Coordinates of C-alpha atoms and ligand atoms in Angstrom, one line a residue:
M117 CA 15.1 163.7 -23.4
C118 CA 19.3 164.1 -23.3
R119 CA 20.0 164.6 -19.4
F120 CA 23.7 163.2 -18.6
R121 CA 25.4 163.2 -16.7
R122 CA 27.8 166.1 -14.3
S123 CA 31.4 165.0 -15.7
S124 CA 33.9 166.6 -17.5
L125 CA 32.5 165.5 -21.4
T126 CA 34.0 168.1 -24.6
P127 CA 31.6 169.2 -26.5
I128 CA 31.7 166.0 -29.6
V129 CA 31.5 163.6 -26.5
V130 CA 28.0 165.8 -25.6
L131 CA 27.1 165.2 -29.3
L132 CA 27.5 161.8 -30.1
F133 CA 25.9 160.8 -26.3
C134 CA 23.6 162.3 -27.4
T135 CA 22.5 161.1 -30.4
A136 CA 23.6 158.0 -29.3
L137 CA 20.4 157.8 -26.5
A138 CA 17.7 159.4 -28.6
V139 CA 18.8 155.9 -30.8
A140 CA 18.1 153.6 -27.6
Q141 CA 19.4 154.2 -24.7
G142 CA 23.2 153.7 -26.2
T143 CA 24.2 152.5 -29.1
K144 CA 22.4 150.8 -31.6
I145 CA 22.3 146.7 -32.2
T146 CA 21.4 144.9 -35.9
A147 CA 20.6 141.0 -34.9
P148 CA 23.2 139.0 -37.2
K149 CA 21.3 137.0 -40.5
N150 CA 19.4 134.6 -38.6
N151 CA 17.9 131.7 -40.8
Y152 CA 16.7 130.1 -38.1
K153 CA 12.8 131.0 -36.8
P154 CA 12.7 131.5 -33.0
A155 CA 11.1 129.1 -32.5
D156 CA 14.1 126.8 -33.5
D157 CA 15.8 128.7 -31.1
V158 CA 13.7 127.6 -28.7
Q159 CA 13.5 123.9 -29.3
I160 CA 17.0 123.5 -30.0
G161 CA 17.1 125.1 -25.9
R162 CA 14.0 122.9 -24.6
E163 CA 16.4 119.5 -26.5
A164 CA 19.7 120.9 -24.6
A165 CA 17.7 121.8 -21.7
G166 CA 17.1 119.0 -20.9
E167 CA 20.0 116.3 -21.2
V168 CA 21.9 119.9 -19.1
S169 CA 19.9 118.8 -16.6
K170 CA 19.9 115.0 -16.9
E171 CA 23.7 114.7 -17.4
L172 CA 24.9 117.8 -14.5
P173 CA 24.7 118.2 -11.1
L174 CA 22.6 120.9 -10.2
L175 CA 21.1 122.3 -7.1
P176 CA 17.9 122.4 -5.7
E177 CA 15.4 124.1 -8.1
N178 CA 13.8 125.4 -4.7
G179 CA 16.8 126.1 -2.9
D180 CA 17.8 129.0 -1.7
A181 CA 20.5 130.0 -4.0
D182 CA 18.4 128.7 -7.4
G183 CA 15.2 131.1 -6.1
Y184 CA 18.1 134.0 -5.6
V185 CA 19.5 133.5 -8.9
R186 CA 16.0 132.9 -11.1
R187 CA 15.5 136.7 -8.7
V188 CA 18.4 138.4 -10.4
G189 CA 17.3 136.6 -14.2
G190 CA 14.1 138.0 -13.9
I191 CA 15.0 141.2 -14.0
L192 CA 17.5 141.6 -16.2
A193 CA 14.9 139.3 -18.6
A194 CA 12.4 142.2 -18.0
A195 CA 14.9 144.4 -19.1
I196 CA 16.1 143.5 -23.2
P197 CA 15.4 146.4 -24.7
P198 CA 11.7 145.6 -26.5
E199 CA 13.0 145.2 -30.2
F200 CA 15.3 142.0 -28.8
Q201 CA 12.0 140.7 -26.7
H202 CA 10.7 137.6 -28.4
S203 CA 7.9 136.2 -27.3
E204 CA 8.4 133.0 -27.5
F205 CA 11.5 132.6 -25.8
H206 CA 11.2 131.5 -21.6
Y207 CA 14.2 132.8 -19.7
T208 CA 14.8 130.2 -16.5
F209 CA 18.2 130.1 -14.4
R210 CA 19.5 127.0 -12.6
V211 CA 22.6 126.2 -10.9
V212 CA 25.0 124.3 -11.6
N213 CA 27.2 122.2 -8.9
A214 CA 30.0 122.3 -10.7
S215 CA 33.6 124.6 -9.5
D216 CA 34.6 126.7 -12.5
I217 CA 34.1 129.6 -13.2
N218 CA 31.2 129.3 -15.5
A219 CA 27.9 129.8 -17.2
F220 CA 26.1 129.3 -20.0
A221 CA 22.7 130.1 -22.1
L222 CA 20.2 127.8 -24.4
P223 CA 18.3 129.7 -27.6
G224 CA 15.4 130.2 -26.7
G225 CA 16.6 131.1 -22.5
P226 CA 17.1 128.1 -20.4
M227 CA 19.9 129.9 -18.8
F228 CA 22.7 127.7 -15.8
V229 CA 25.0 130.1 -13.7
N230 CA 27.5 126.8 -12.1
R231 CA 28.0 127.8 -8.6
G232 CA 31.7 128.9 -8.9
M233 CA 30.8 131.4 -10.8
I234 CA 28.6 132.9 -8.1
E235 CA 30.9 131.8 -5.8
S236 CA 33.2 134.0 -7.0
A237 CA 31.6 137.5 -7.7
R238 CA 33.0 140.1 -5.9
T239 CA 29.3 141.3 -6.1
E240 CA 24.9 140.7 -7.1
G241 CA 26.2 143.3 -9.7
E242 CA 29.0 141.5 -10.6
M243 CA 27.3 138.1 -10.8
A244 CA 24.6 139.9 -12.8
G245 CA 27.4 141.0 -15.9
V246 CA 27.7 137.7 -16.7
M247 CA 24.0 137.3 -16.7
A248 CA 23.2 140.0 -18.9
H249 CA 26.1 138.5 -21.6
E250 CA 24.5 135.5 -21.8
I251 CA 20.7 136.9 -22.2
S252 CA 22.3 138.9 -24.4
H253 CA 23.7 136.2 -26.9
V254 CA 20.2 134.0 -25.8
A255 CA 18.2 137.5 -27.3
L256 CA 19.9 137.9 -30.5
R257 CA 19.6 134.7 -31.2
H258 CA 23.6 134.2 -31.8
G259 CA 23.6 130.5 -31.2
T260 CA 21.5 129.6 -34.8
A261 CA 23.3 133.5 -36.3
Q262 CA 26.6 131.5 -36.3
A263 CA 24.5 127.9 -38.1
T264 CA 23.3 130.4 -39.9
K265 CA 26.8 131.8 -41.1
S266 CA 27.9 128.5 -41.5
Q267 CA 25.9 125.9 -42.6
G268 CA 22.7 128.0 -44.0
A269 CA 19.5 126.8 -42.1
G270 CA 21.0 123.2 -43.2
V271 CA 22.0 122.8 -39.8
Q272 CA 19.5 119.0 -38.9
L273 CA 17.9 120.1 -35.4
G274 CA 17.2 116.6 -33.7
A275 CA 19.3 115.4 -31.6
I276 CA 21.8 118.4 -31.4
G277 CA 20.4 119.2 -27.9
G278 CA 23.3 116.3 -27.0
A279 CA 26.0 117.4 -29.1
I280 CA 25.0 121.3 -26.9
L281 CA 25.9 119.0 -23.8
G282 CA 28.8 118.0 -25.4
A283 CA 30.0 120.6 -25.8
I284 CA 29.4 123.1 -23.0
I285 CA 31.4 120.2 -21.0
G286 CA 34.0 119.3 -23.0
G287 CA 36.7 116.7 -23.1
N288 CA 35.9 113.2 -23.2
A289 CA 32.0 114.4 -22.3
G290 CA 31.4 114.1 -26.6
D291 CA 31.2 109.9 -24.9
I292 CA 28.5 110.5 -23.5
V293 CA 25.8 111.8 -25.6
S294 CA 26.0 111.7 -30.2
Q295 CA 29.2 111.9 -31.2
G296 CA 31.3 113.4 -34.5
T297 CA 30.1 115.9 -36.2
Q298 CA 26.8 117.2 -34.0
L299 CA 29.6 117.9 -31.2
G300 CA 30.9 120.5 -33.9
V301 CA 27.1 121.9 -34.4
G302 CA 27.0 122.2 -30.5
A303 CA 30.3 124.4 -30.6
Y304 CA 29.7 126.3 -33.4
L305 CA 25.9 127.5 -30.9
L306 CA 28.0 128.2 -27.5
K307 CA 31.2 129.7 -29.0
Y308 CA 31.6 132.3 -29.9
S309 CA 32.9 135.7 -32.6
R310 CA 34.5 137.7 -31.2
E311 CA 32.0 140.6 -33.3
Y312 CA 29.0 138.9 -31.2
E313 CA 31.1 138.9 -28.7
T314 CA 31.2 143.1 -28.0
Q315 CA 27.2 142.8 -28.9
A316 CA 27.1 140.6 -26.0
D317 CA 29.1 142.9 -24.4
V318 CA 27.0 145.7 -26.0
L319 CA 23.5 145.5 -25.0
G320 CA 25.0 143.3 -21.7
S321 CA 25.7 146.7 -19.9
Q322 CA 22.3 147.7 -22.0
I323 CA 20.5 145.5 -20.2
L324 CA 22.7 145.7 -16.3
A325 CA 21.2 149.9 -16.7
R326 CA 17.7 149.1 -17.5
A327 CA 18.4 146.6 -14.5
G328 CA 19.5 149.3 -12.1
Y329 CA 23.0 148.1 -12.5
D330 CA 26.5 149.6 -13.1
P331 CA 27.1 148.4 -16.3
M332 CA 31.1 148.6 -15.6
D333 CA 30.3 145.8 -13.6
L334 CA 30.8 143.6 -16.4
A335 CA 33.9 144.5 -17.4
R336 CA 35.0 144.0 -12.9
M337 CA 33.4 140.6 -13.3
F338 CA 36.0 139.5 -16.9
E339 CA 38.8 141.2 -14.9
T340 CA 37.5 138.6 -12.1
I341 CA 37.4 135.5 -13.7
E342 CA 40.7 136.4 -15.7
K343 CA 42.0 137.0 -12.0
E344 CA 40.6 134.2 -9.7
G345 CA 39.9 132.0 -12.6
G346 CA 43.1 130.5 -12.7
S347 CA 42.9 126.3 -14.0
R348 CA 38.9 127.2 -13.0
G349 CA 37.7 129.9 -15.6
P350 CA 39.2 129.2 -18.7
E351 CA 36.1 127.4 -20.0
W352 CA 33.9 130.6 -20.5
L353 CA 36.8 132.9 -21.6
S354 CA 37.5 130.3 -24.5
S355 CA 32.6 130.4 -25.6
H356 CA 33.5 134.0 -24.9
P357 CA 36.7 135.3 -26.5
N358 CA 37.8 138.7 -26.2
P359 CA 37.4 140.3 -28.3
G360 CA 40.1 143.0 -27.7
N361 CA 39.2 146.1 -25.7
R362 CA 36.7 144.5 -24.1
Q363 CA 37.3 146.7 -21.2
E364 CA 37.3 149.7 -22.8
R365 CA 34.1 148.8 -24.7
I366 CA 32.3 148.2 -21.4
A367 CA 33.8 151.7 -20.3
Q368 CA 32.3 153.6 -23.6
E369 CA 29.2 152.6 -23.6
A370 CA 28.5 152.8 -20.1
R371 CA 29.6 156.9 -20.4
L372 CA 26.3 156.4 -23.3
L373 CA 24.0 154.5 -20.4
R374 CA 21.9 155.7 -17.6
V375 CA 20.8 153.9 -14.8
S376 CA 17.5 153.2 -14.0
S377 CA 16.8 154.8 -10.9
A378 CA 15.5 151.6 -10.4
R379 CA 18.8 150.1 -8.8
R380 CA 19.0 147.0 -6.5
N381 CA 21.3 147.0 -3.8
Q382 CA 21.0 143.0 -2.8
S383 CA 24.6 142.6 -1.3
A384 CA 23.2 141.4 1.8
E385 CA 21.0 138.8 0.2
F386 CA 23.8 138.7 -2.0
S387 CA 26.7 137.4 1.3
Q388 CA 24.4 135.2 2.5
I389 CA 23.9 133.3 -0.8
Q390 CA 27.8 133.6 -1.8
S391 CA 28.2 132.0 2.1
S392 CA 26.0 129.5 1.9
L393 CA 26.6 128.1 -1.7
R394 CA 30.8 128.5 0.3
R395 CA 30.3 126.6 3.6
M396 CA 28.2 123.5 1.2
P397 CA 30.9 120.4 0.4
P398 CA 33.0 120.8 -2.5
A399 CA 31.5 120.9 -5.4
R400 CA 33.6 119.2 -8.8
T401 CA 34.8 120.7 -11.8
M402 CA 33.2 120.6 -14.5
A403 CA 36.2 117.7 -16.3
E404 CA 35.6 115.6 -13.4
I405 CA 32.0 114.9 -14.0
A406 CA 32.6 115.1 -17.4
S407 CA 34.7 112.1 -16.9
N408 CA 32.5 110.6 -14.8
N409 CA 29.6 111.0 -16.8
T410 CA 31.3 108.8 -19.4
R411 CA 33.0 106.1 -16.6
P412 CA 31.6 105.9 -13.8
N413 CA 33.4 104.1 -11.4
S414 CA 36.6 107.1 -11.8
D415 CA 38.6 108.3 -8.4
S416 CA 37.2 111.9 -8.6
G417 CA 33.7 113.0 -7.5
S418 CA 30.6 111.5 -8.6
R419 CA 27.8 111.1 -8.6
Y420 CA 26.3 107.5 -7.2
P421 CA 26.4 106.5 -9.8
D422 CA 24.0 103.9 -11.6
D423 CA 25.7 101.1 -12.5
A424 CA 28.4 100.6 -9.1
R425 CA 27.4 97.4 -7.4
V426 CA 26.8 97.9 -3.5
G427 CA 26.1 94.7 -1.7
G428 CA 29.7 93.3 -4.1
R429 CA 33.0 92.7 -2.3
V430 CA 34.7 95.8 -0.4
E431 CA 38.2 96.4 1.2
P432 CA 38.5 97.2 4.6
P433 CA 40.0 101.4 5.2
S434 CA 43.4 101.6 4.3
N435 CA 45.6 102.9 6.3
R436 CA 46.6 105.7 4.9
Y437 CA 44.8 109.3 4.2
R438 CA 44.3 111.9 2.0
T439 CA 42.7 115.3 2.8
V440 CA 39.5 117.0 1.6
Q441 CA 39.4 120.9 2.1
S442 CA 36.1 122.9 1.9
D443 CA 35.2 126.0 1.9
L444 CA 33.6 124.7 5.2
F445 CA 35.7 122.6 6.0
R446 CA 39.1 119.1 6.2
M447 CA 38.8 116.4 7.0
S448 CA 40.8 112.8 6.3
V449 CA 40.0 109.9 4.9
P450 CA 41.3 106.6 4.0
E451 CA 42.3 106.8 1.0
N452 CA 40.8 103.7 -0.8
W453 CA 37.6 105.6 -1.1
R454 CA 35.5 107.1 -3.7
Q455 CA 33.9 110.8 -3.2
L456 CA 31.4 110.5 -4.4
G457 CA 29.1 114.4 -4.1
D458 CA 25.2 115.3 -4.4
N459 CA 24.2 118.5 -4.1
A460 CA 24.4 118.9 -1.0
S461 CA 26.1 116.0 1.1
V462 CA 29.5 114.2 0.3
T463 CA 29.5 110.8 0.3
F464 CA 32.5 108.4 1.1
A465 CA 32.8 104.7 0.3
P466 CA 34.9 102.3 -0.5
D467 CA 34.2 100.8 -4.4
G468 CA 31.5 97.9 -4.0
A469 CA 29.9 99.9 -0.8
F470 CA 27.6 103.0 -2.7
G471 CA 25.4 102.6 -5.6
N472 CA 21.9 103.4 -6.0
Q473 CA 18.5 101.3 -6.2
E474 CA 15.7 102.2 -6.8
G475 CA 16.5 105.3 -7.6
E476 CA 18.0 105.7 -3.9
S477 CA 21.6 107.1 -3.5
V478 CA 22.3 103.9 -1.5
F479 CA 25.4 103.3 0.4
T480 CA 26.3 100.8 3.6
H481 CA 29.6 101.3 4.3
G482 CA 31.9 104.4 4.5
A483 CA 30.7 107.2 5.9
M484 CA 28.1 111.0 4.6
V485 CA 28.7 114.9 5.6
G486 CA 26.8 117.7 5.3
I487 CA 24.5 120.7 6.0
V488 CA 21.5 120.5 6.7
E489 CA 19.2 123.4 6.8
A490 CA 17.3 123.8 11.3
S491 CA 14.6 125.3 11.7
L492 CA 16.2 126.8 15.5
S493 CA 19.6 127.0 16.1
D494 CA 19.3 125.4 19.3
L495 CA 21.5 121.6 18.9
Q496 CA 19.6 119.2 21.0
T497 CA 16.0 120.2 18.9
A498 CA 18.0 119.9 15.3
S499 CA 19.2 117.1 16.2
D500 CA 16.2 114.9 16.9
Q501 CA 14.5 116.2 13.9
Y502 CA 17.6 114.9 11.0
V503 CA 18.1 111.8 13.0
S504 CA 13.9 111.5 12.6
G505 CA 14.2 111.9 9.1
I506 CA 17.2 109.0 8.9
L507 CA 14.7 106.6 10.7
Q508 CA 12.0 107.9 8.2
G509 CA 13.4 106.8 5.4
N510 CA 15.8 104.1 5.8
N511 CA 12.7 101.9 8.2
Y512 CA 14.6 99.6 8.8
L513 CA 17.2 101.1 12.1
T514 CA 15.6 102.0 15.1
A515 CA 18.4 104.7 17.6
E516 CA 19.8 103.0 20.4
G517 CA 20.1 104.6 24.1
R518 CA 20.4 108.5 24.7
Y519 CA 21.9 111.1 22.8
Q520 CA 26.1 111.7 24.1
Q521 CA 27.4 115.0 24.3
T522 CA 30.6 115.2 23.0
R523 CA 33.2 117.1 20.6
L524 CA 32.9 118.2 16.4
G525 CA 36.2 120.2 15.6
G526 CA 36.0 122.2 18.2
R527 CA 32.0 122.8 18.8
N528 CA 29.9 121.2 21.1
A529 CA 28.9 118.1 19.0
L530 CA 26.4 115.3 20.2
A531 CA 26.1 111.6 18.6
R532 CA 23.6 109.2 18.7
R533 CA 23.5 105.5 17.1
L534 CA 21.8 103.7 15.2
S535 CA 21.5 99.9 14.5
G536 CA 19.5 97.5 11.9
T537 CA 19.4 95.2 9.6
S538 CA 20.3 95.6 6.0
R539 CA 18.2 94.6 3.8
I540 CA 20.9 95.2 1.4
T541 CA 24.1 93.2 3.5
N542 CA 21.3 91.6 5.4
Q543 CA 24.1 91.8 8.1
R544 CA 23.2 94.0 11.1
E545 CA 24.7 97.1 10.4
V546 CA 25.8 100.5 12.9
V547 CA 24.9 104.1 12.5
D548 CA 26.6 106.9 14.2
V549 CA 25.5 110.1 13.3
Y550 CA 27.6 113.4 15.4
T551 CA 25.5 116.2 15.2
T552 CA 26.9 120.1 15.6
M553 CA 25.1 123.4 15.1
L554 CA 27.0 126.5 12.8
N555 CA 26.0 129.1 12.3
N556 CA 22.5 130.7 10.9
R557 CA 20.6 127.6 11.5
E558 CA 22.3 124.7 9.5
L559 CA 23.4 121.5 11.2
F560 CA 26.5 120.0 10.0
Y561 CA 26.0 115.7 9.8
V562 CA 28.7 113.8 9.8
V563 CA 27.1 109.9 9.8
Q564 CA 29.4 106.8 9.7
V565 CA 28.9 103.2 8.4
A566 CA 29.7 99.5 9.0
P567 CA 28.3 96.1 9.1
A568 CA 28.2 95.3 12.3
N569 CA 30.6 92.3 11.8
E570 CA 33.0 93.9 10.0
R571 CA 32.8 97.7 12.8
R572 CA 35.8 97.6 14.4
Q573 CA 37.7 97.3 11.6
Y574 CA 36.0 101.0 10.8
T575 CA 37.4 102.1 14.4
N576 CA 40.3 104.1 13.0
A577 CA 38.8 105.6 9.7
F578 CA 35.5 106.4 11.7
N579 CA 38.4 108.1 14.5
T580 CA 40.3 109.6 12.7
M581 CA 37.2 111.4 10.1
L582 CA 35.8 112.8 13.1
Q583 CA 39.1 113.6 15.2
S584 CA 41.1 116.0 11.5
L585 CA 37.9 117.7 11.4
R586 CA 38.1 121.0 11.8
F587 CA 36.0 123.9 11.3
L588 CA 38.3 127.0 8.6
N589 CA 35.6 129.7 9.1
Ligands
ZN81 ZN1 29.6 135.6 -24.6

């Protein structure tokens, strides 16, 4: 059956339209020659996904953002035309806590979407557009097709995962994985030719339409990446070069397609996820993540490095301050404190005062800022729950006295002091917890930590942090 939308198509175009529909919804695509087995794609992708999960900061698997991206991804994967479904493939979706407007999919199905990509997309359809494009590379097996082109089936599959990771995070990241020719292998598994780009745009448009999205959302997302990208967007565009006339080709394809009537309209959920991501502490760039993975003591924000010597000599806080800013807040912190991020919080601490102990991130001097979800919107109850969590996780601490009313960034806030003998410094430690409610049952906190005998040296730094705090929306 040939149905077409009301339009002023010329007879010739109508004819093309009908022919195309008769073949497959839209332009017929032929997957490129490939000497590898689909099971090889799966093996390569699984290995690389393992490396990625170890080296990149991922948002929690059970968190709202991950769950949402997984649902959208599942709808798209189910909409892959049957001829490109591979029973061995398993499409999985994780969110990387990185600010670059980037996403990548590994052979066989594992996909990683950067937080920056979700924050930049103007609609769910735009986000889905990039995901459908990535899924298309996987379904058409472009990675191993490129390997086939370059070396027949001669590429050694073992240890390729690290090379792929190197290609993903680029730059110095090669240092943390196997170097040399393997890096080249990783690059050509993920940096696509213009011919493959067109294929992924066309199949991506088809998947979008089958899933109930406007295929033009893919074209619109490319505009967003180019426009908003600036210094944050070039990575995706360098791996997915514009074959020229990208937007026009997608528009041409869109005219051939009928959007499934099961059109998704999840704008409310998209906005909700987007604003909760924007309220999180700022994400690092992939380059910062890579350079930190290579040099654990680099100055850029980072996860807690494994070899940091917590309990070492600690310099007092600098009298000079720098301003840190996320979409949610702005704050001044001493210049000599590093910024250490994990998934939902950011810690500012001097050298010698942070590290890992028995698998836990710890710090002895400095401050941690972040957001937790509260089960109630009542500040007192939410603060109680949060403080109880700290006490349970740090059983050397006990609460001193009562909550004090205070202000934080112009909002009503509570303050509570905890103390106890630190197992790291063997000194009495003072922990001041400040909490205030944001909208949507989110509790914003600042936790300031210092040994009691050094606490006076920290008074200025801690007060400056609190007084400079501004919420930005
Ligand atoms: Zn691409």
